[in-house]
Short mmCIF file of C-alpha atoms and ligand atoms in Angstrom, two decimals:
data_model
loop_
_atom_site.label_atom_id
_atom_site.label_comp_id
_atom_site.label_asym_id
_atom_site.label_seq_id
_atom_site.Cartn_x
_atom_site.Cartn_y
_atom_site.Cartn_z
CA MET A 1 0.17 0.29 0.05
CA ALA A 2 1.94 3.03 -1.08
CA LEU A 3 0.53 6.47 0.41
CA SER A 4 3.01 8.91 -1.67
CA ARG A 5 2.39 8.57 -5.69
CA SER A 6 4.97 6.79 -7.30
CA THR A 7 5.89 5.45 -10.76
CA LYS A 8 6.15 1.43 -11.55
CA SER A 9 10.19 1.72 -11.29
CA GLY A 10 9.43 3.69 -7.77
CA LYS A 11 10.85 7.35 -9.31
CA SER A 12 8.89 10.24 -8.07
CA LYS A 13 6.74 11.71 -11.21
CA ARG A 14 7.46 15.00 -9.90
CA PRO A 15 8.96 17.02 -12.13
CA VAL A 16 12.29 19.02 -10.74
CA THR A 17 12.51 22.86 -12.27
CA LYS A 18 15.78 24.34 -12.26
CA GLY A 19 16.21 26.97 -9.64
CA ALA A 20 12.58 26.92 -8.28
CA LYS A 21 11.70 24.74 -4.88
CA SER A 22 9.80 22.06 -5.71
CA ALA A 23 6.42 21.41 -4.40
CA PRO A 24 6.24 18.18 -2.06
CA ALA A 25 4.27 15.20 -4.00
CA PRO A 26 0.86 15.05 -2.79
CA VAL A 27 -0.01 12.05 -0.93
CA ARG A 28 -2.80 9.63 -1.38
CA LYS A 29 -5.08 9.23 1.60
CA LEU A 30 -5.69 6.04 2.69
CA LYS A 31 -9.15 5.44 1.51
CA ILE A 32 -11.96 3.77 4.17
CA ALA A 33 -15.26 2.34 4.29
CA LEU A 34 -16.73 2.64 7.63
CA VAL A 35 -19.47 -0.80 7.81
CA GLY A 36 -21.31 -0.31 11.03
CA PHE A 37 -22.82 3.28 11.16
CA GLY A 38 -23.62 2.43 15.23
CA THR A 39 -22.69 4.28 18.57
CA VAL A 40 -19.13 3.77 17.75
CA GLY A 41 -18.92 3.96 13.69
CA ARG A 42 -20.79 7.80 13.55
CA SER A 43 -17.96 8.44 16.46
CA VAL A 44 -15.30 7.11 14.02
CA ALA A 45 -16.43 8.82 10.73
CA LYS A 46 -17.06 12.20 12.84
CA ILE A 47 -13.30 12.03 13.65
CA LEU A 48 -11.93 11.01 10.55
CA CYS A 49 -14.34 13.87 8.86
CA GLU A 50 -13.37 16.45 11.18
CA ASP A 51 -9.48 16.13 11.00
CA ALA A 52 -9.82 17.13 7.08
CA ARG A 53 -5.29 17.36 6.80
CA GLY A 54 -5.08 13.68 7.94
CA PRO A 55 -3.89 10.51 6.26
CA PHE A 56 -7.60 9.45 5.92
CA LEU A 57 -10.42 9.58 3.80
CA LEU A 58 -13.87 8.34 4.43
CA THR A 59 -15.35 7.40 1.37
CA HIS A 60 -17.88 4.48 2.20
CA ILE A 61 -20.07 4.18 4.98
CA CYS A 62 -22.22 0.83 5.33
CA ASN A 63 -24.87 0.39 6.95
CA ARG A 64 -28.46 -1.80 6.74
CA ASN A 65 -31.28 0.01 6.00
CA VAL A 66 -28.79 2.92 5.45
CA HIS A 67 -31.55 5.12 3.97
CA LYS A 68 -32.17 5.27 7.93
CA LYS A 69 -28.81 6.08 8.64
CA LYS A 70 -27.78 8.82 6.42
CA THR A 71 -26.93 12.49 7.50
CA SER A 72 -26.01 14.92 5.72
CA GLU A 73 -23.56 16.33 8.40
CA LEU A 74 -20.90 14.48 6.77
CA PRO A 75 -18.97 14.98 3.58
CA ALA A 76 -20.89 14.97 0.24
CA HIS A 77 -18.54 12.67 -1.21
CA ILE A 78 -19.32 9.49 0.95
CA LYS A 79 -21.08 6.76 -0.71
CA TRP A 80 -24.01 5.34 1.83
CA THR A 81 -24.86 2.01 1.30
CA SER A 82 -26.76 -1.04 2.31
CA ASN A 83 -24.67 -4.18 0.28
CA PHE A 84 -20.97 -4.79 1.39
CA ASP A 85 -20.70 -6.12 -1.87
CA ASP A 86 -20.03 -2.14 -3.10
CA VAL A 87 -17.20 -2.26 -0.57
CA LEU A 88 -15.42 -5.03 -2.00
CA ALA A 89 -15.65 -4.02 -5.49
CA SER A 90 -14.04 -0.03 -4.61
CA ASP A 91 -11.11 0.82 -4.40
CA VAL A 92 -10.82 1.45 -0.43
CA ASP A 93 -7.94 0.30 1.48
CA VAL A 94 -9.21 -0.34 4.83
CA VAL A 95 -12.68 -1.97 5.83
CA VAL A 96 -13.68 -0.52 9.40
CA GLU A 97 -15.84 -3.58 10.95
CA LEU A 98 -18.39 -2.29 13.46
CA ILE A 99 -21.00 -3.92 13.13
CA GLY A 100 -20.28 -6.65 15.92
CA GLY A 101 -21.13 -10.20 16.33
CA LEU A 102 -19.84 -13.28 14.43
CA GLU A 103 -21.63 -13.00 11.40
CA PRO A 104 -22.10 -11.43 9.02
CA ALA A 105 -18.84 -9.39 10.36
CA GLY A 106 -16.60 -12.69 10.32
CA LYS A 107 -17.95 -13.76 6.35
CA TRP A 108 -17.31 -10.01 5.24
CA VAL A 109 -13.72 -9.44 7.51
CA ARG A 110 -12.31 -12.34 5.47
CA GLU A 111 -13.86 -11.39 2.28
CA ALA A 112 -12.68 -7.88 2.83
CA LEU A 113 -8.65 -9.27 3.39
CA ARG A 114 -9.13 -11.98 0.42
CA ALA A 115 -9.98 -8.47 -1.91
CA GLY A 116 -6.49 -6.97 -0.99
CA LYS A 117 -7.93 -5.14 1.80
CA SER A 118 -6.70 -4.30 5.24
CA VAL A 119 -9.55 -4.39 8.27
CA VAL A 120 -9.75 -2.57 11.92
CA THR A 121 -12.38 -4.07 14.07
CA ALA A 122 -13.61 -3.42 17.59
CA ASN A 123 -15.51 -6.94 17.44
CA LYS A 124 -14.11 -9.11 20.60
CA LEU A 125 -16.39 -11.91 20.00
CA LEU A 126 -15.11 -12.13 16.60
CA VAL A 127 -11.39 -11.74 17.32
CA SER A 128 -11.59 -14.10 20.28
CA GLU A 129 -13.69 -16.49 18.44
CA SER A 130 -10.83 -16.38 15.25
CA GLY A 131 -8.09 -13.21 15.83
CA PRO A 132 -5.62 -16.10 14.58
CA GLU A 133 -7.11 -17.37 11.82
CA LEU A 134 -8.09 -14.09 10.14
CA ALA A 135 -4.13 -12.52 11.32
CA ASP A 136 -3.03 -15.82 9.02
CA LEU A 137 -5.22 -14.33 6.26
CA ALA A 138 -4.13 -10.76 6.80
CA ARG A 139 -0.52 -12.02 6.57
CA LYS A 140 -1.21 -14.37 3.43
CA MET A 141 -2.40 -11.52 1.73
CA GLY A 142 0.46 -9.21 3.11
CA LYS A 143 -2.01 -7.17 4.40
CA HIS A 144 -3.57 -6.09 7.95
CA LEU A 145 -5.82 -7.03 10.62
CA GLU A 146 -5.59 -4.34 13.81
CA PHE A 147 -8.25 -4.61 16.83
CA GLY A 148 -7.00 -2.42 19.41
CA ALA A 149 -10.47 -1.42 20.06
CA SER A 150 -11.32 -4.92 20.95
CA VAL A 151 -10.02 -4.78 24.69
CA ALA A 152 -10.66 -2.07 27.09
CA GLY A 153 -12.27 0.08 24.45
CA GLY A 154 -10.00 3.34 23.90
CA ILE A 155 -7.33 2.58 26.77
CA PRO A 156 -4.19 1.72 23.87
CA ALA A 157 -3.95 -1.36 26.03
CA ILE A 158 -3.74 -3.69 22.27
CA ILE A 159 -1.87 -1.46 20.42
CA GLY A 160 0.82 -0.55 23.70
CA ILE A 161 1.52 -4.15 23.78
CA GLN A 162 1.78 -4.86 20.11
CA GLU A 163 3.65 -1.92 19.46
CA GLY A 164 4.76 -0.75 22.47
CA LEU A 165 6.27 -3.42 23.92
CA ALA A 166 7.15 -5.61 20.40
CA GLY A 167 10.71 -5.53 21.12
CA ASP A 168 9.85 -7.42 24.79
CA HIS A 169 8.90 -10.68 25.62
CA LEU A 170 5.60 -10.74 27.54
CA TYR A 171 5.36 -13.17 30.07
CA LYS A 172 2.08 -12.25 32.15
CA ILE A 173 -1.17 -10.24 31.53
CA ALA A 174 -3.40 -9.42 34.06
CA GLY A 175 -6.40 -6.78 34.03
CA ILE A 176 -9.54 -6.11 34.85
CA VAL A 177 -11.31 -6.24 31.74
CA ASN A 178 -14.85 -6.15 32.74
CA GLY A 179 -16.51 -2.21 33.42
CA THR A 180 -19.67 -3.68 34.93
CA CYS A 181 -17.92 -6.26 37.44
CA ASN A 182 -15.70 -3.50 38.62
CA PHE A 183 -18.68 -1.12 38.93
CA ILE A 184 -20.74 -3.95 41.42
CA LEU A 185 -17.53 -5.12 43.13
CA THR A 186 -16.67 -1.29 44.12
CA LYS A 187 -19.62 -0.71 45.62
CA MET A 188 -20.16 -3.81 46.93
CA GLU A 189 -16.65 -2.63 48.93
CA LYS A 190 -18.05 1.06 49.59
CA ASP A 191 -21.13 0.83 50.79
CA GLY A 192 -21.46 -2.46 52.08
CA ALA A 193 -24.03 -3.51 49.27
CA SER A 194 -25.13 -6.89 48.52
CA PHE A 195 -24.43 -8.49 45.37
CA ASP A 196 -28.24 -8.17 44.00
CA ALA A 197 -28.72 -4.65 45.29
CA ALA A 198 -25.25 -3.25 43.45
CA LEU A 199 -26.32 -5.20 40.24
CA LYS A 200 -29.87 -3.61 40.37
CA GLU A 201 -27.76 0.16 40.89
CA ALA A 202 -25.80 -0.74 37.97
CA GLN A 203 -28.92 -1.76 35.72
CA GLN A 204 -30.73 1.32 36.49
CA LEU A 205 -27.35 2.92 35.61
CA GLY A 206 -27.14 1.41 32.35
CA PHE A 207 -23.68 -0.23 33.27
CA ALA A 208 -25.32 -3.73 33.25
CA GLU A 209 -27.46 -5.34 30.85
CA ALA A 210 -30.90 -6.78 31.93
CA ASP A 211 -29.04 -10.12 31.30
CA PRO A 212 -25.68 -9.66 32.97
CA SER A 213 -24.65 -13.43 32.75
CA ALA A 214 -21.77 -12.49 30.06
CA ASP A 215 -20.49 -9.76 32.06
CA VAL A 216 -20.95 -11.66 36.14
CA ASP A 217 -20.07 -14.90 35.16
CA GLY A 218 -17.08 -13.84 33.35
CA MET A 219 -17.83 -14.79 29.52
CA ASP A 220 -17.10 -10.81 28.33
CA ALA A 221 -13.71 -10.71 30.16
CA ARG A 222 -12.54 -14.39 29.26
CA SER A 223 -12.87 -13.51 25.45
CA LYS A 224 -10.84 -10.24 26.35
CA LEU A 225 -8.40 -12.12 27.74
CA VAL A 226 -8.16 -14.58 25.11
CA ILE A 227 -7.23 -11.40 22.82
CA LEU A 228 -4.53 -9.82 25.12
CA THR A 229 -2.74 -13.87 25.25
CA GLN A 230 -2.71 -13.96 21.25
CA ALA A 231 -1.78 -9.85 21.08
CA GLY A 232 0.73 -9.95 24.35
CA LEU A 233 1.76 -13.39 25.19
CA ARG A 234 1.54 -14.60 21.39
CA LEU A 235 0.00 -18.08 22.45
CA ARG A 236 -3.21 -19.09 20.98
CA VAL A 237 -5.83 -20.27 23.44
CA ARG A 238 -10.09 -20.65 22.95
CA ALA A 239 -12.15 -19.52 25.32
CA ASP A 240 -13.70 -22.81 26.49
CA GLN A 241 -10.17 -23.44 27.97
CA ILE A 242 -10.06 -20.40 29.85
CA PRO A 243 -12.15 -21.45 33.31
CA CYS A 244 -14.47 -18.50 34.29
CA ARG A 245 -15.83 -18.61 37.68
CA SER A 246 -18.81 -15.95 38.49
CA ILE A 247 -18.76 -13.16 40.53
CA ARG A 248 -22.30 -14.08 42.19
CA LEU A 249 -20.49 -15.81 45.20
CA ILE A 250 -19.14 -12.84 46.45
CA GLU A 251 -20.93 -11.08 49.29
CA SER A 252 -20.39 -8.56 51.39
CA VAL A 253 -18.89 -10.37 54.39
CA ASP A 254 -16.27 -11.42 52.11
CA PHE A 255 -14.89 -7.22 51.55
CA THR A 256 -14.89 -7.26 55.18
CA TYR A 257 -12.42 -10.11 56.18
CA ALA A 258 -10.95 -9.23 52.54
CA ARG A 259 -10.09 -5.39 54.42
CA GLU A 260 -8.40 -7.53 57.41
CA LEU A 261 -6.08 -8.97 55.60
CA ASP A 262 -5.36 -5.70 53.69
CA CYS A 263 -6.96 -6.90 50.58
CA THR A 264 -9.79 -5.87 48.68
CA ILE A 265 -11.66 -8.82 45.64
CA ARG A 266 -11.70 -7.65 41.78
CA GLN A 267 -12.43 -9.54 38.56
CA ILE A 268 -9.00 -10.43 37.76
CA SER A 269 -8.36 -11.65 33.95
CA LEU A 270 -4.73 -13.25 34.10
CA ALA A 271 -2.95 -15.44 31.89
CA GLN A 272 0.91 -16.64 32.47
CA ARG A 273 3.67 -18.37 30.16
CA ILE A 274 5.09 -20.91 32.37
CA GLU A 275 7.99 -22.09 30.83
CA SER A 276 10.08 -21.07 28.34
CA ARG A 277 9.33 -19.50 25.54
CA GLU A 278 12.27 -21.06 23.65
CA SER A 279 11.02 -24.19 21.48
CA PRO A 280 11.46 -26.16 18.44
CA LYS A 281 9.10 -25.01 15.26
CA SER A 282 6.63 -27.49 14.79
CA LYS A 283 6.15 -29.03 10.93
CA ASP A 284 1.97 -27.59 11.32
CA SER A 285 3.79 -24.07 11.68
CA LYS A 286 5.60 -23.69 8.19
CA ASP A 287 2.98 -21.73 6.68
CA GLY A 288 1.29 -20.07 9.68
CA ALA A 289 -1.77 -22.04 9.48
CA ARG A 290 -1.56 -23.87 12.50
CA GLY A 291 0.57 -22.48 14.99
CA ASN A 292 3.66 -23.79 16.80
CA VAL A 293 2.18 -26.63 19.04
CA HIS A 294 5.55 -25.97 21.28
CA GLY A 295 3.98 -22.64 23.01
CA GLY A 296 4.84 -24.03 26.60
CA ARG A 297 2.14 -24.27 29.19
CA LEU A 298 0.09 -21.33 29.82
CA ALA A 299 -2.01 -20.85 33.01
CA ALA A 300 -5.30 -18.68 32.30
CA ALA A 301 -8.38 -17.73 34.14
CA VAL A 302 -10.94 -15.28 34.80
CA GLN A 303 -12.39 -14.84 38.36
CA PRO A 304 -12.99 -13.11 41.80
CA ALA A 305 -9.50 -12.85 43.44
CA LEU A 306 -8.09 -10.95 46.49
CA ILE A 307 -5.38 -8.59 46.02
CA PRO A 308 -3.62 -6.26 47.96
CA SER A 309 -5.60 -2.89 48.69
CA SER A 310 -2.41 -0.61 47.97
CA SER A 311 -2.50 -2.00 44.38
CA LEU A 312 -3.39 -0.14 41.23
CA MET A 313 -5.75 -2.54 40.54
CA ALA A 314 -7.52 -1.94 43.57
CA HIS A 315 -7.57 1.67 42.71
CA THR A 316 -9.25 1.11 39.91
CA GLN A 317 -12.72 2.04 40.33
CA GLY A 318 -16.05 1.38 39.18
CA SER A 319 -16.32 1.09 34.79
CA GLN A 320 -12.69 1.95 34.99
CA ASN A 321 -10.18 -1.27 33.15
CA ILE A 322 -6.92 -2.05 33.79
CA VAL A 323 -4.27 -4.07 32.14
CA THR A 324 -1.04 -4.69 32.96
CA ALA A 325 1.67 -6.38 30.86
CA THR A 326 4.73 -8.27 32.28
CA GLY A 327 8.04 -9.02 30.45
CA GLU A 328 11.40 -10.12 30.93
CA TYR A 329 12.99 -6.79 29.65
CA ALA A 330 10.95 -3.85 30.85
CA GLY A 331 9.13 -5.06 33.55
CA ARG A 332 5.47 -4.66 33.91
CA MET A 333 3.60 -1.63 32.03
CA ILE A 334 -0.19 -0.54 33.42
CA PHE A 335 -2.99 1.13 30.72
CA SER A 336 -5.62 2.42 32.27
CA GLY A 337 -8.53 4.59 32.54
CA TYR A 338 -12.32 4.83 31.32
CA GLY A 339 -12.40 3.08 27.93
CA ALA A 340 -16.03 2.54 26.92
CA GLY A 341 -18.05 4.47 24.79
CA GLY A 342 -18.24 5.80 21.46
CA ASP A 343 -15.30 8.75 21.29
CA PRO A 344 -12.93 6.64 23.52
CA THR A 345 -13.98 3.24 21.20
CA ALA A 346 -13.15 5.58 18.21
CA VAL A 347 -10.30 6.47 19.30
CA ALA A 348 -8.77 3.13 19.11
CA VAL A 349 -10.00 2.77 16.33
CA VAL A 350 -8.47 5.56 14.33
CA SER A 351 -4.98 5.14 16.23
CA ASP A 352 -5.16 1.67 14.63
CA LEU A 353 -5.73 3.16 11.15
CA TYR A 354 -2.84 5.53 11.89
CA ALA A 355 -0.98 2.40 12.66
CA ILE A 356 -1.53 0.98 9.36
CA ALA A 357 -0.38 4.32 7.92
CA ARG A 358 2.84 4.31 9.57
CA SER A 359 3.62 0.60 8.45
CA ALA A 360 2.19 1.03 4.75
CA GLY A 361 4.88 -0.83 2.39
CA ALA A 362 6.65 -2.77 5.96
CA PRO A 363 7.72 -5.95 4.75
CA PRO A 364 5.69 -9.10 6.14
CA GLU A 365 8.36 -10.03 8.88
CA ALA A 366 7.68 -6.82 10.80
CA MET A 367 3.43 -8.09 11.18
CA PRO A 368 3.00 -9.55 14.27
CA GLY A 369 4.27 -13.38 13.80
CA ALA A 370 1.71 -16.42 14.14
CA ALA A 371 0.64 -17.59 17.86
CA GLU A 372 2.11 -20.58 19.29
CA VAL A 373 -0.27 -22.86 20.48
CA PRO A 374 0.53 -24.08 24.17
CA SER A 375 1.48 -27.44 25.12
CA SER A 376 -0.98 -27.61 27.82
CA VAL A 377 -4.13 -24.90 28.94
CA SER A 378 -4.98 -24.37 33.06
CA GLY A 379 -6.62 -22.45 35.22
CA ASP A 380 -3.96 -22.94 38.18
CA PHE A 381 -1.98 -20.73 39.95
CA THR A 382 0.18 -21.74 42.88
CA VAL A 383 -0.81 -18.70 45.06
CA PRO A 384 -2.09 -18.24 48.47
CA HIS A 385 -5.85 -18.85 48.81
CA TYR A 386 -8.20 -17.32 50.76
CA LEU A 387 -11.37 -19.57 52.54
CA ARG A 388 -14.80 -18.26 53.71
CA PHE A 389 -16.84 -20.82 55.91
CA ILE A 390 -20.30 -20.12 56.51
CA VAL A 391 -21.17 -22.85 59.39
CA ARG A 392 -23.82 -23.54 62.18
CA ASP A 393 -21.04 -23.14 64.74
CA ARG A 394 -20.01 -26.21 67.39
CA PRO A 395 -16.76 -27.27 68.79
CA GLY A 396 -14.45 -29.58 66.29
CA ILE A 397 -14.87 -27.43 63.39
CA VAL A 398 -11.38 -25.59 63.44
CA ALA A 399 -9.99 -29.13 64.11
CA ALA A 400 -11.78 -31.02 61.19
CA LEU A 401 -10.86 -28.44 58.49
CA ALA A 402 -7.01 -28.48 59.78
CA ALA A 403 -7.24 -32.03 59.58
CA ILE A 404 -8.17 -32.30 56.44
CA LEU A 405 -6.16 -29.41 55.16
CA ALA A 406 -3.08 -31.49 57.11
CA LYS A 407 -3.80 -34.42 55.22
CA HIS A 408 -3.35 -32.80 52.04
CA GLU A 409 0.13 -31.00 53.13
CA ILE A 410 -1.91 -27.55 52.72
CA GLY A 411 -0.66 -24.59 55.48
CA ILE A 412 -2.88 -22.88 57.09
CA ASP A 413 -1.96 -19.19 57.36
CA ALA A 414 -4.43 -17.46 58.99
CA LEU A 415 -7.68 -17.91 60.67
CA LEU A 416 -10.28 -14.94 60.95
CA GLN A 417 -13.61 -14.37 62.82
CA LYS A 418 -15.26 -11.64 63.15
CA PRO A 419 -18.03 -10.78 66.40
CA GLY A 420 -21.70 -9.92 66.00
CA PHE A 421 -22.54 -12.59 63.72
CA VAL A 422 -25.25 -15.43 64.93
CA PRO A 423 -23.80 -19.35 65.30
CA SER A 424 -27.02 -20.42 63.07
CA ALA A 425 -25.01 -18.91 60.15
CA LEU A 426 -21.67 -17.75 61.70
CA PRO A 427 -19.30 -16.72 58.88
CA PHE A 428 -15.28 -17.27 59.06
CA VAL A 429 -12.15 -17.29 56.61
CA MET A 430 -8.86 -19.48 56.73
CA THR A 431 -6.16 -18.23 54.30
CA VAL A 432 -3.92 -21.05 53.36
CA GLU A 433 0.04 -20.64 52.20
CA ALA A 434 0.50 -20.77 48.51
CA CYS A 435 -0.11 -24.68 46.71
CA ASP A 436 -1.17 -26.35 43.94
CA SER A 437 -4.92 -26.09 42.99
CA GLY A 438 -5.14 -30.04 42.47
CA SER A 439 -4.44 -30.79 46.09
CA LEU A 440 -6.52 -28.00 47.06
CA ASN A 441 -9.13 -28.76 45.37
CA ARG A 442 -9.40 -32.81 46.47
CA ALA A 443 -9.21 -31.33 50.32
CA LEU A 444 -12.20 -28.85 49.43
CA ALA A 445 -13.80 -31.41 47.89
CA GLU A 446 -13.82 -33.56 51.32
CA ILE A 447 -14.14 -30.33 53.29
CA ALA A 448 -17.59 -29.58 51.52
CA ARG A 449 -18.55 -33.16 52.40
CA LEU A 450 -18.51 -31.78 56.86
CA ASP A 451 -21.98 -31.65 57.87
CA PHE A 452 -21.68 -27.87 59.77
CA HIS A 453 -21.76 -25.65 56.50
CA VAL A 454 -25.18 -23.25 55.88
CA LYS A 455 -23.62 -22.32 52.50
CA ALA A 456 -21.03 -24.12 50.47
CA PRO A 457 -17.08 -23.19 51.17
CA LEU A 458 -15.86 -20.17 48.85
CA CYS A 459 -12.51 -20.37 48.30
CA LEU A 460 -10.68 -17.59 46.27
CA PRO A 461 -7.14 -16.66 44.69
CA ILE A 462 -4.68 -13.70 46.67
CA PHE A 463 -2.71 -12.35 43.95
CA LEU A 464 0.28 -10.44 45.79
CA ASP A 465 1.61 -9.13 43.03
N1 NAP B 501 -19.68 1.15 22.23
C1 NAP B 501 -18.70 0.48 23.18
O1 NAP B 501 -18.45 1.41 23.78
C2 NAP B 501 -18.01 -0.12 22.18
C3 NAP B 501 -16.76 -0.51 23.36
C4 NAP B 501 -15.23 -1.44 22.98
C5 NAP B 501 -16.35 -2.41 21.65
N2 NAP B 501 -17.00 -2.06 20.81
C6 NAP B 501 -17.15 -2.77 19.73
O2 NAP B 501 -17.53 -2.12 18.78
C7 NAP B 501 -18.43 -2.80 18.03
C8 NAP B 501 -19.42 -1.75 17.62
O3 NAP B 501 -20.40 -1.62 18.68
P1 NAP B 501 -21.60 -0.24 18.98
O4 NAP B 501 -21.69 -0.13 20.56
O5 NAP B 501 -21.47 0.80 17.92
O6 NAP B 501 -22.87 -0.77 18.02
P2 NAP B 501 -24.06 -0.64 17.57
O7 NAP B 501 -24.02 1.12 18.36
O8 NAP B 501 -25.61 -1.20 17.83
O9 NAP B 501 -23.55 -0.43 16.35
C9 NAP B 501 -23.74 -1.51 15.01
C10 NAP B 501 -24.06 -0.74 13.66
O10 NAP B 501 -23.94 -2.14 12.98
C11 NAP B 501 -25.38 -1.77 12.04
N3 NAP B 501 -25.47 -3.52 12.16
C12 NAP B 501 -25.86 -4.62 12.76
N4 NAP B 501 -25.41 -5.98 12.27
C13 NAP B 501 -25.10 -5.52 10.68
C14 NAP B 501 -25.95 -6.13 9.96
N5 NAP B 501 -25.67 -7.40 9.62
N6 NAP B 501 -25.83 -5.55 8.33
C15 NAP B 501 -25.66 -4.38 8.15
N7 NAP B 501 -25.29 -3.56 9.14
C16 NAP B 501 -25.57 -4.07 10.66
C17 NAP B 501 -25.93 -1.25 13.01
O11 NAP B 501 -26.97 -1.44 12.61
P3 NAP B 501 -28.70 -0.89 12.87
O12 NAP B 501 -28.51 0.45 13.58
O13 NAP B 501 -29.64 -1.33 12.16
O14 NAP B 501 -28.94 -2.06 14.07
C18 NAP B 501 -25.75 0.02 13.68
O15 NAP B 501 -25.62 0.75 13.00
C19 NAP B 501 -18.76 -3.96 18.14
O16 NAP B 501 -18.30 -5.02 17.99
C20 NAP B 501 -18.70 -4.09 19.99
O17 NAP B 501 -18.56 -5.19 20.89
C21 NAP B 501 -18.38 -1.54 21.41
#
């Protein structure tokens, strides 16, 4: 993709007049088609058209029932269409996909790449489902696929990781990437609200959907963790390989006990490369289509967890997001802020367009390499854990729990019991030292069979760094 006008031989056509200062060659702008003229699409169109001196020219807007969308506020040269084939047949350089969902978005992105157009998308569903395959197709076609807006909206986490940290070898990505969960948990933390009351308020304020399952049960954050893992750790993982646990299990008493431990609770998405990235190249990776199957072990999960009250994650309030990326050379980098909404997300989309404009003509080797397939994926982290019990009080409960934990060689770190609760439903907490999840799960299965529980025990990891 050439930004400056040139002849076949690569030499400028600009005539040189002896003695006179020559004018700079006119720069050909990147032609853009916007597919999806909704919340984000409108903002992208506004930014592109307001910056008339920028390197982009918006030439097409495609949306179903486009007559309902057409506005005279945008330049008259823009071609409005409801037929995606018009975009494919045009000379646009970049297709910006902003319709969302898996189909027809996936079909259109593939067709655009095959037609020799680069693609920018904000579609987390599509990128988490088909990111590596689409990236392979883009690489094969010598085109770009950028998806910076698909995680954390306008916060430049993906572009920061892929471009700003391209020189590092990242081994850990962590974040709070679901604003709904963070709104609910910070509400419970500050006001002592129950989960149900905090969710209701989130729904009234428009921070949560009528059906909040995808947010509170972790699937939305999991899609984003899949994308962050691909972009940052260069590992291909499917959403169904990553365990996710709901924040519905958290009660206001958990914040009381977390505070005693100088901690708070957040929905944490964490992916960590466990083994060295050095690995022999797989035969399958020759064409990049299936990737390297020796990508080391990956630990990844989305779950509520205890984190230190003094940490930046704990200071991530309300609907804010935060992403941290840790590498072998530069250590930990942090991206945070309020990211969602039309304008912030559009900024990420336009920033992706700038990335394409800057790298126009770059060799394919400069594009992100094919991601490897990890040798195994698990949700196990060897960290201390918080165990909360709600029991019918009677003598011998602590001894029974301690005996089972000791049998599985799990060390107790602390025992906390706040006064003021009724003995018929007494909450108390044990913290246990770092142990492997297998031993802990076996111990918890035995503990769950004891007869004094009023509710099932809650087990949360404690992430101290
Ligand atoms: N909004 C945010 O804060 C945010 C943040 C990060 C990422 N994103 C991502 O950005 C993308 C767009 O989000 P949005 O909030 O702008 O969504 P939106 O407001 O619902 O806009 C989607 C637009 O695409 C059109 N569309 C949908 N399906 C279509 C189809 N099959 N054919 C033609 N047009 C179609 C819709 O037309 P109708 O009006 O006729 O339905 C609408 O104009 C999504 O992938 C979303 O996940 C959004």
